[in-house]
PDB file of C-alpha atoms in Angstrom:
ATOM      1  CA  UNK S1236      27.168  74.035  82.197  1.00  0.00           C
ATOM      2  CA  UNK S1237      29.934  72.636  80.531  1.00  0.00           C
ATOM      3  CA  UNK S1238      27.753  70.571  77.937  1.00  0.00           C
ATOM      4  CA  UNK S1239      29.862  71.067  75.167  1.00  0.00           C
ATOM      5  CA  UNK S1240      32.338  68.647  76.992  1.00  0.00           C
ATOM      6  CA  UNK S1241      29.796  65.184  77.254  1.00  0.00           C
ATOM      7  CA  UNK S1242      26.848  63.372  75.230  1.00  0.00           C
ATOM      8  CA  UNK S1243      24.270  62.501  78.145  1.00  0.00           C
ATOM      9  CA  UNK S1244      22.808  59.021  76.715  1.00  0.00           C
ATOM     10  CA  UNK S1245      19.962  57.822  78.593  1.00  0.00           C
ATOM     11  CA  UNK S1246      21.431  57.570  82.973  1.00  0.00           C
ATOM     12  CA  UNK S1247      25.205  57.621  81.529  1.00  0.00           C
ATOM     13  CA  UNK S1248      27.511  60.236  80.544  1.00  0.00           C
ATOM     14  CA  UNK S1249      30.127  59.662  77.831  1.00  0.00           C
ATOM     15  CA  UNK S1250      33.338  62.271  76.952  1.00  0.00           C
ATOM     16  CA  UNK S1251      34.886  61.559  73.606  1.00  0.00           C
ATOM     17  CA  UNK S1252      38.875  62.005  73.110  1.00  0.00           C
ATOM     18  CA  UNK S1253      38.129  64.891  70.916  1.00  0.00           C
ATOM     19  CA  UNK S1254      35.732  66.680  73.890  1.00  0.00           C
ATOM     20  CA  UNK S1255      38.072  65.685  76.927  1.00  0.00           C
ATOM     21  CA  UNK S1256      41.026  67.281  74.890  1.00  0.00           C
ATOM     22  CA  UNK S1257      39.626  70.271  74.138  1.00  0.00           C
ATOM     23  CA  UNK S1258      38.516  70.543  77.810  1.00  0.00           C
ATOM     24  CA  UNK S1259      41.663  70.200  78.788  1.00  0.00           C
ATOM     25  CA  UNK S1260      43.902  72.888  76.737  1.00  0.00           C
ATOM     26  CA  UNK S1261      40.761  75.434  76.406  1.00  0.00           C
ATOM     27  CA  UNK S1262      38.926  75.853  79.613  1.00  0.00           C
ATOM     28  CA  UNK S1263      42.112  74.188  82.087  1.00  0.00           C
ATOM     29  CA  UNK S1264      45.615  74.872  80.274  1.00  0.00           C
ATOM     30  CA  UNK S1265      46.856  71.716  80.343  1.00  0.00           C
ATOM     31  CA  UNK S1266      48.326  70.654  77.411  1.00  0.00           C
ATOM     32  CA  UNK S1267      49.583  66.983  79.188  1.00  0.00           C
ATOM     33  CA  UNK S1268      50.160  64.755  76.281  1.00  0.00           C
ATOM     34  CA  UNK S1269      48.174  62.084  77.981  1.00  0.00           C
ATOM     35  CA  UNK S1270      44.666  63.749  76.676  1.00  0.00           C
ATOM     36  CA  UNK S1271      45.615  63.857  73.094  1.00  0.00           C
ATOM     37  CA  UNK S1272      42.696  62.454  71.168  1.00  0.00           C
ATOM     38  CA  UNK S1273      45.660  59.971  69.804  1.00  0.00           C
ATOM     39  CA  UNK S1274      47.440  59.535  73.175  1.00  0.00           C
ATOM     40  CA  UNK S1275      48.344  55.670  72.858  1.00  0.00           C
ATOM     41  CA  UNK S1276      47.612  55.870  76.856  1.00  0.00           C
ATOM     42  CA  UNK S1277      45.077  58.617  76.691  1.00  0.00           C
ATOM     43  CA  UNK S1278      42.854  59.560  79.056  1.00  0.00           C
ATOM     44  CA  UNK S1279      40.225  62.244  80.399  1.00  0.00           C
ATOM     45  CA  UNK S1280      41.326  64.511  82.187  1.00  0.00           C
ATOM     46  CA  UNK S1281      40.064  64.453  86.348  1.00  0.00           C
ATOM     47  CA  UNK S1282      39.566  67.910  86.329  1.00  0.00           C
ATOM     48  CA  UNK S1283      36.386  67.502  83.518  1.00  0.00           C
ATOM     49  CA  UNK S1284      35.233  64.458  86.035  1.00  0.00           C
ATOM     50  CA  UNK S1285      35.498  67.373  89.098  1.00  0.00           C
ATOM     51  CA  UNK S1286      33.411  70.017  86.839  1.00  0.00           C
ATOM     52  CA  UNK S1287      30.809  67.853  86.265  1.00  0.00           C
ATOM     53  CA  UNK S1288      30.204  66.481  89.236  1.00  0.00           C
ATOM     54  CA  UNK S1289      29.738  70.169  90.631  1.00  0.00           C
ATOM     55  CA  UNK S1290      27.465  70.920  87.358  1.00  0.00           C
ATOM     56  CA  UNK S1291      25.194  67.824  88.344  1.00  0.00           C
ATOM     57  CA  UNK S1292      25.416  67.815  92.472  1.00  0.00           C
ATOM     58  CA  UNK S1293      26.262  71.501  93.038  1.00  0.00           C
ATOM     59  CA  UNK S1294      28.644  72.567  95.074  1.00  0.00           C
ATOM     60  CA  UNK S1295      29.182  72.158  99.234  1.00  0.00           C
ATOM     61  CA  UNK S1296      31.289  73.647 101.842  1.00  0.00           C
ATOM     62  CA  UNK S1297      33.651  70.334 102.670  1.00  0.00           C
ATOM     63  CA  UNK S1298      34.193  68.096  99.246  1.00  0.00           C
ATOM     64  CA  UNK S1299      36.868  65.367  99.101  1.00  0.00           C
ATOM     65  CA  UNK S1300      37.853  64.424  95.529  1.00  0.00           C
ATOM     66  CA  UNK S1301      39.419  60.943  95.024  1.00  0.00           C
ATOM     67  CA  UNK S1302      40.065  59.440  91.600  1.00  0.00           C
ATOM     68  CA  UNK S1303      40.517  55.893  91.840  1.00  0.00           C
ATOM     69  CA  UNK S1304      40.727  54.733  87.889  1.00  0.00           C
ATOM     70  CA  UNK S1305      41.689  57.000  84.990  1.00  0.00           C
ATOM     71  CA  UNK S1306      38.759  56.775  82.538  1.00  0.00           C
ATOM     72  CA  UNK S1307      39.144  56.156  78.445  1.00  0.00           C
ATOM     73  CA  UNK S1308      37.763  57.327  75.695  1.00  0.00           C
ATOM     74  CA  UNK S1309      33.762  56.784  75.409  1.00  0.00           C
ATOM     75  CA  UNK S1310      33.546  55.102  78.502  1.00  0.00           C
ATOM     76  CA  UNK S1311      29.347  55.560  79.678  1.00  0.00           C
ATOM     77  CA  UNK S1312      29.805  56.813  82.712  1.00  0.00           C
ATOM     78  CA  UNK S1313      26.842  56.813  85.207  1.00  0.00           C
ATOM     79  CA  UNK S1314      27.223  59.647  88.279  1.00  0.00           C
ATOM     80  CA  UNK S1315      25.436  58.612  91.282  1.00  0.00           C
ATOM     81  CA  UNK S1316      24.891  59.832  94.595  1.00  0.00           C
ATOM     82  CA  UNK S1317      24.429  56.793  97.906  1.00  0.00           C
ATOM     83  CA  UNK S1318      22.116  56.993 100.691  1.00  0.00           C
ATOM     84  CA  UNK S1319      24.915  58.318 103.068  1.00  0.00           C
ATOM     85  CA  UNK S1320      25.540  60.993 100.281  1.00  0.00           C
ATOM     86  CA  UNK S1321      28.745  60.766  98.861  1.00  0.00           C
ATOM     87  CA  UNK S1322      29.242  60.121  94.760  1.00  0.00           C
ATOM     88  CA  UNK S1323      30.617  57.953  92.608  1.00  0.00           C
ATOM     89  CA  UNK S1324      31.213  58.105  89.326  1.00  0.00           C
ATOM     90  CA  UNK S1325      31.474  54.310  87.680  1.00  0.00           C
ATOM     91  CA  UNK S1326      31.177  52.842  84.476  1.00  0.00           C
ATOM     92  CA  UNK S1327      28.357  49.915  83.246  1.00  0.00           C
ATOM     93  CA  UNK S1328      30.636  47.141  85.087  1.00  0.00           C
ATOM     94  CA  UNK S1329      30.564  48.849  88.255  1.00  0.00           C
ATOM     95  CA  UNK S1330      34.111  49.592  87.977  1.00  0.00           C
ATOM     96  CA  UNK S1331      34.484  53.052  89.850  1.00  0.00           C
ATOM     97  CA  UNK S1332      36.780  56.154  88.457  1.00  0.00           C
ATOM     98  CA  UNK S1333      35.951  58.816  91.102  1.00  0.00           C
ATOM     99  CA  UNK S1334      34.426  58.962  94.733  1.00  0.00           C
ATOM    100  CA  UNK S1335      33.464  62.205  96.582  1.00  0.00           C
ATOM    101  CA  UNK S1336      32.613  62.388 100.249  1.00  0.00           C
ATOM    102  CA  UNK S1337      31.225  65.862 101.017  1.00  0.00           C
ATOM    103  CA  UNK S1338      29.482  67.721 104.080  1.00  0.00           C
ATOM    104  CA  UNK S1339      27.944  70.886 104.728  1.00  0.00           C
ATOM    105  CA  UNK S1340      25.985  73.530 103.156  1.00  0.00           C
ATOM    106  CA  UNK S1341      25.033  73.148  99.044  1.00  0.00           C
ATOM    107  CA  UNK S1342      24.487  75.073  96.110  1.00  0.00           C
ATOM    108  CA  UNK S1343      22.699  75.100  93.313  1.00  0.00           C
ATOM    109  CA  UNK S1344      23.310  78.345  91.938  1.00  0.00           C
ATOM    110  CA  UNK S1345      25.147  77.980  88.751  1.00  0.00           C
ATOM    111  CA  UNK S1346      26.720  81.261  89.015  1.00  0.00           C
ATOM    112  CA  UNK S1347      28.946  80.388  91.767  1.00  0.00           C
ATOM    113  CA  UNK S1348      28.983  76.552  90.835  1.00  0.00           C
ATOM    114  CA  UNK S1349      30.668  76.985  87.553  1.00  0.00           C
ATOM    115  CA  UNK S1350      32.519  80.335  88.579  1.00  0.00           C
ATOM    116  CA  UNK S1351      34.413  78.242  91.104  1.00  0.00           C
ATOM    117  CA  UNK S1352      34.717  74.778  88.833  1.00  0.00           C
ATOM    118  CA  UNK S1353      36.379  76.660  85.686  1.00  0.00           C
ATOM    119  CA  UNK S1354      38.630  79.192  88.851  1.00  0.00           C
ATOM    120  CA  UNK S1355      39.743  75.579  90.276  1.00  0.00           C
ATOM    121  CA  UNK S1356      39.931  73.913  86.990  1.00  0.00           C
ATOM    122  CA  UNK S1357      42.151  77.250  85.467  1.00  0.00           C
ATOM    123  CA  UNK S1358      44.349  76.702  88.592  1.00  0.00           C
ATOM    124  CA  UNK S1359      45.247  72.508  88.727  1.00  0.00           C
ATOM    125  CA  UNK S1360      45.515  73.101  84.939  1.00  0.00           C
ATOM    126  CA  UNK S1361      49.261  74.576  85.506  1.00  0.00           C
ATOM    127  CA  UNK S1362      50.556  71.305  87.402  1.00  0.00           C
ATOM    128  CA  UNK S1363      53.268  71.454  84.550  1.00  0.00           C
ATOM    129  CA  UNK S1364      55.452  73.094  83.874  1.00  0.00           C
ATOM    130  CA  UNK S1365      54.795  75.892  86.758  1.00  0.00           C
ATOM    131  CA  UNK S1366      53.896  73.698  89.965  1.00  0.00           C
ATOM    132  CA  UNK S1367      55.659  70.528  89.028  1.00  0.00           C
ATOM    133  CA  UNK S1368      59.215  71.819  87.158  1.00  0.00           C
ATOM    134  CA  UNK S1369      60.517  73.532  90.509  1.00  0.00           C
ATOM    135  CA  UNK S1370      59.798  70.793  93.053  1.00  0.00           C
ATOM    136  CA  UNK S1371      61.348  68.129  90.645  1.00  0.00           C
ATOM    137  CA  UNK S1372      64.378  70.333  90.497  1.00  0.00           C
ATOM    138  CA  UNK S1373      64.864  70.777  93.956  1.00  0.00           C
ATOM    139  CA  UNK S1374      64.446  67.166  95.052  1.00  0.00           C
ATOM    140  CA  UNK S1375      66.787  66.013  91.660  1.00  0.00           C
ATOM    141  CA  UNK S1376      64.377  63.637  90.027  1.00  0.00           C
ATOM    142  CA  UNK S1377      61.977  63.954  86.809  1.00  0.00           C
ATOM    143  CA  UNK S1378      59.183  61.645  85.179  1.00  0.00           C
ATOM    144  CA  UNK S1379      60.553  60.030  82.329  1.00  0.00           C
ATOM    145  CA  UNK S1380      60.718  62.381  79.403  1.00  0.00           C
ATOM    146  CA  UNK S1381      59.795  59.302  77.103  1.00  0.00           C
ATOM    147  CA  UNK S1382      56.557  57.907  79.031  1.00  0.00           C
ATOM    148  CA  UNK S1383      56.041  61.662  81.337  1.00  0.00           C
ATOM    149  CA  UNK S1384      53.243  60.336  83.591  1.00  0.00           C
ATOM    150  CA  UNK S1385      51.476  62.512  86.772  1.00  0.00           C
ATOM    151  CA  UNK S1386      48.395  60.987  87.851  1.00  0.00           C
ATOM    152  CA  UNK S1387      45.979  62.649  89.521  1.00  0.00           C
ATOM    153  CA  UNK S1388      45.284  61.260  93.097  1.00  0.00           C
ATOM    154  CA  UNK S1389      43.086  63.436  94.867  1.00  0.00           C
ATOM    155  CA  UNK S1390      41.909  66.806  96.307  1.00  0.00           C
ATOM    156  CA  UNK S1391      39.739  68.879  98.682  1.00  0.00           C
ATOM    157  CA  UNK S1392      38.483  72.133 100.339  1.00  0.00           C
ATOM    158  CA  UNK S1393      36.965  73.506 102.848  1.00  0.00           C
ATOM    159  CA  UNK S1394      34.817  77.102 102.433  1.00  0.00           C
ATOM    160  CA  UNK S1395      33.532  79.024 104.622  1.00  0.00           C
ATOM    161  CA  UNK S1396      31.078  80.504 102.480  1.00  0.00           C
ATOM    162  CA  UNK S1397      28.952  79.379  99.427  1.00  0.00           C
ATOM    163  CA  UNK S1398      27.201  82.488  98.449  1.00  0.00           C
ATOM    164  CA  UNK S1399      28.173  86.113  96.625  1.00  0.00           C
ATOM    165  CA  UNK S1400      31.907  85.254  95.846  1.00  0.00           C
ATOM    166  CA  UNK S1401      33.846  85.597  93.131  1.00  0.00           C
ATOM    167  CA  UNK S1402      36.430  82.983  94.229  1.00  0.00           C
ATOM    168  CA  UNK S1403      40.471  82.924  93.195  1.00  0.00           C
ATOM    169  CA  UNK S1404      42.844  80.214  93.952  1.00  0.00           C
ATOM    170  CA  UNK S1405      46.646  80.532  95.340  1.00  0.00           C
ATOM    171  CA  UNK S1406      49.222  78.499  95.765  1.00  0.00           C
ATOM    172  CA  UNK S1407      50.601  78.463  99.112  1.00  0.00           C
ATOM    173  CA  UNK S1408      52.496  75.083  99.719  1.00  0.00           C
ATOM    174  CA  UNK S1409      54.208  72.524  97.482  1.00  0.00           C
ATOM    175  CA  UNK S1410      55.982  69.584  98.593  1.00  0.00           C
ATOM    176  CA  UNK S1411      57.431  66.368  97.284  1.00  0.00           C
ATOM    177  CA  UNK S1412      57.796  62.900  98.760  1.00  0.00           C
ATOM    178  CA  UNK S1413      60.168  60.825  96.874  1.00  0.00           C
ATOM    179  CA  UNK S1414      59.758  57.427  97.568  1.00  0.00           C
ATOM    180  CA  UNK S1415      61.846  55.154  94.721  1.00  0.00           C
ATOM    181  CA  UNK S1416      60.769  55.486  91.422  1.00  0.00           C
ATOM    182  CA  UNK S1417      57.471  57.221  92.525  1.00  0.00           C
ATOM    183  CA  UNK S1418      56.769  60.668  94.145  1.00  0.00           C
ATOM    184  CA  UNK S1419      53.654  62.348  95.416  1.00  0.00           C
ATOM    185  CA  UNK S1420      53.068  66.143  94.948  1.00  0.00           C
ATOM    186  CA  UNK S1421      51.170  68.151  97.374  1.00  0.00           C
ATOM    187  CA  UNK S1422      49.877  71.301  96.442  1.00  0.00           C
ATOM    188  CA  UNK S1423      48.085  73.400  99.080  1.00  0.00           C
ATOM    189  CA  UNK S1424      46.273  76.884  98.098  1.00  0.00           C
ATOM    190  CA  UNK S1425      44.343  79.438  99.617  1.00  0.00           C
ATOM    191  CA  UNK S1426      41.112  80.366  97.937  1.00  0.00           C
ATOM    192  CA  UNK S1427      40.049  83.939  98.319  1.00  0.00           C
ATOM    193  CA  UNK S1428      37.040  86.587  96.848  1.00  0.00           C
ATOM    194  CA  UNK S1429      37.759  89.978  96.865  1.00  0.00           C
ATOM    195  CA  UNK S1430      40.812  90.104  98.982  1.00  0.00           C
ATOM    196  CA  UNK S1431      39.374  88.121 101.752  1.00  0.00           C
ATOM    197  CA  UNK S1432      39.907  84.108 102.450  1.00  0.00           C
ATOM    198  CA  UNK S1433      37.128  82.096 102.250  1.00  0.00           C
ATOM    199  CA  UNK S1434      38.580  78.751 101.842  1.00  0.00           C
ATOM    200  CA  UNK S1435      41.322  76.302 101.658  1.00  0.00           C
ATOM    201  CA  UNK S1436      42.104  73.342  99.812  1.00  0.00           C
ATOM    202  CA  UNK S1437      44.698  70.557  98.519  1.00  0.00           C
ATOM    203  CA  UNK S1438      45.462  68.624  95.583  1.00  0.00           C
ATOM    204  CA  UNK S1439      47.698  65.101  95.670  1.00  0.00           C
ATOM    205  CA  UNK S1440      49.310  64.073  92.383  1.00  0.00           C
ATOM    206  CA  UNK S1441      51.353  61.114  91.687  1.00  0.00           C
ATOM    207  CA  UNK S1442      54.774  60.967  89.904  1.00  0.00           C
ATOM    208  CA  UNK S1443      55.436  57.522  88.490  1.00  0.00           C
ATOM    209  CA  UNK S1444      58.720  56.402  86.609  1.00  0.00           C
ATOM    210  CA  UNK S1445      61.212  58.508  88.111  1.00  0.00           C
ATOM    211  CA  UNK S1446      64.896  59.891  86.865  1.00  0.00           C
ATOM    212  CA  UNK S1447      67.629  61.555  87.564  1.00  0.00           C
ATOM    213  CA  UNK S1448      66.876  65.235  86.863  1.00  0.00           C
ATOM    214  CA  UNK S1449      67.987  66.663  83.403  1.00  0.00           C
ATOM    215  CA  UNK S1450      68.072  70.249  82.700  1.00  0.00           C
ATOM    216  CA  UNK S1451      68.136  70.035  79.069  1.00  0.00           C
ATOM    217  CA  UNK S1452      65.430  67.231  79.023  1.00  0.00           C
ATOM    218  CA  UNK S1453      63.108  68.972  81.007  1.00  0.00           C
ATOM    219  CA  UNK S1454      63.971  72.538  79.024  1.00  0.00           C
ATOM    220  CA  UNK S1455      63.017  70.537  75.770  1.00  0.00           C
ATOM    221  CA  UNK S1456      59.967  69.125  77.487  1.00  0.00           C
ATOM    222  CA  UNK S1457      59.000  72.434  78.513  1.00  0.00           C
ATOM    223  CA  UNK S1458      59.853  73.819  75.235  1.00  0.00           C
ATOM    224  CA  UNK S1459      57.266  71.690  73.602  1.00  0.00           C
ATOM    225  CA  UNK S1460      54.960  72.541  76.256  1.00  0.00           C
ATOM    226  CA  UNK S1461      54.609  76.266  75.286  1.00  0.00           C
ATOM    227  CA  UNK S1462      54.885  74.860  71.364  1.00  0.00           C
ATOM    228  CA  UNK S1463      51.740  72.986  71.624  1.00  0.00           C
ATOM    229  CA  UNK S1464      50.001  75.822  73.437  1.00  0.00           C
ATOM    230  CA  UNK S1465      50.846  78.654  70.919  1.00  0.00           C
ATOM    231  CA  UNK S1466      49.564  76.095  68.745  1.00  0.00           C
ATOM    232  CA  UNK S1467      46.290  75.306  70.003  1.00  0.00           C
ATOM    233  CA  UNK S1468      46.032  79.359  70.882  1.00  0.00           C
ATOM    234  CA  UNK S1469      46.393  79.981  67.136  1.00  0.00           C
ATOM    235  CA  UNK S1470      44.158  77.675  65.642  1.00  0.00           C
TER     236      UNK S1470
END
């Protein structure tokens, strides 16, 4: 489950630029400039952190996602689990990237483990333009369109069932707190198999380096968007 995405070398994990991009436009849509393999600032995306940790602990009812560091290139990353059961994801130093506190039933069963990482990972993938562009708008304010940066804070969700769904995300709630130059994002969604709900979760992101709004900024950033995806869809 997702191995094309890591090299497993000896108790650590490492993601190359070149894996951790094509994770991110292929399997989650996001096309962020920020996981470019030659990103000056680049990183790996969260959301390949979040599959994996599902692909090597399986997946439970409650789980609370928090990403503490964003994680570079070829960093060996060890994933863990502590006595009292939560995980943590850290590199050689100690230094930790991602902790998850989680309760409940588990499961193994890499049908529905990797069914619901790629339908979660498919869904947080569209943070820009389609979540993001229409809360900055309303609230005035933009990242700036030289150094865009939305960093990934932390998420959860609750299910009340692990086994024989199909499961599909949907948004419900978006907010934004603008506080100065910052801004967090709140995006709350509804996951449901076959018509019925099952679950319900939330994702926090982080807006840093805030502007005054510009509609033809943001239309060329958005522009470029959907450039580099027909792009990548083409090659």
């Amino acid at each position: 489950m997702f191995k094309d995405f890591y090299a497993q070398r000896g108790e650590y994990v490492v993601i190359s630029a070149e894996q951790a991009s094509r994770f991110a436009k292929g399997v989650a849509g996001d096309y962020n400039p920020i996981h470019n393999p030659d990103a000056r600032r680049f990183c790996v995306p969260g959301d390949l952190l979040f599959a994996l940790v599902l692909a090597k602990f399986g997946l439970s009812r409650q789980m609370e996602f928090r990403f503490t560091n964003m994680v570079g290139a070829d960093t060996p990353l060890k994933f863990s689990e502590a006595d009292d059961g939560s995980l943590h994801v850290c590199d050689e130093s100690g230094k930790c990237y991602l902790q998850v506190v989680r309760s409940g039933e588990t499961t193994q069963d890499t049908a529905v483990v990797e069914g619901f990482a790629r339908c979660y990972v498919a869904f947080s993938g569209k943070n820009f333009p389609h979540y993001l562009k229409p809360l900055m708008e309303q609230h005035g304010v933009m990242f700036n369109p030289k150094r865009p940066l939305v960093i990934y804070d932390s998420m959860g969700f609750s299910l009340e069932r692990l086994d024989g769904f199909s499961p599909g995300l949907t948004l419900n709630q978006s907010s934004l707190d603008v506080q100065g130059k910052r801004a967090d994002a709140l995006l709350e969604f509804s996951i449901e198999s076959a018509g019925d709900a099952v679950g319900v979760g939330s994702k926090k992101l982080v807006v840093s380096g805030l502007c005054n709004y510009d509609a033809d900024e943001m239309a060329a950033i958005v522009e470029e968007f959907y450039r580099l995806k027909a792009a990548y869809e083409a090659a």
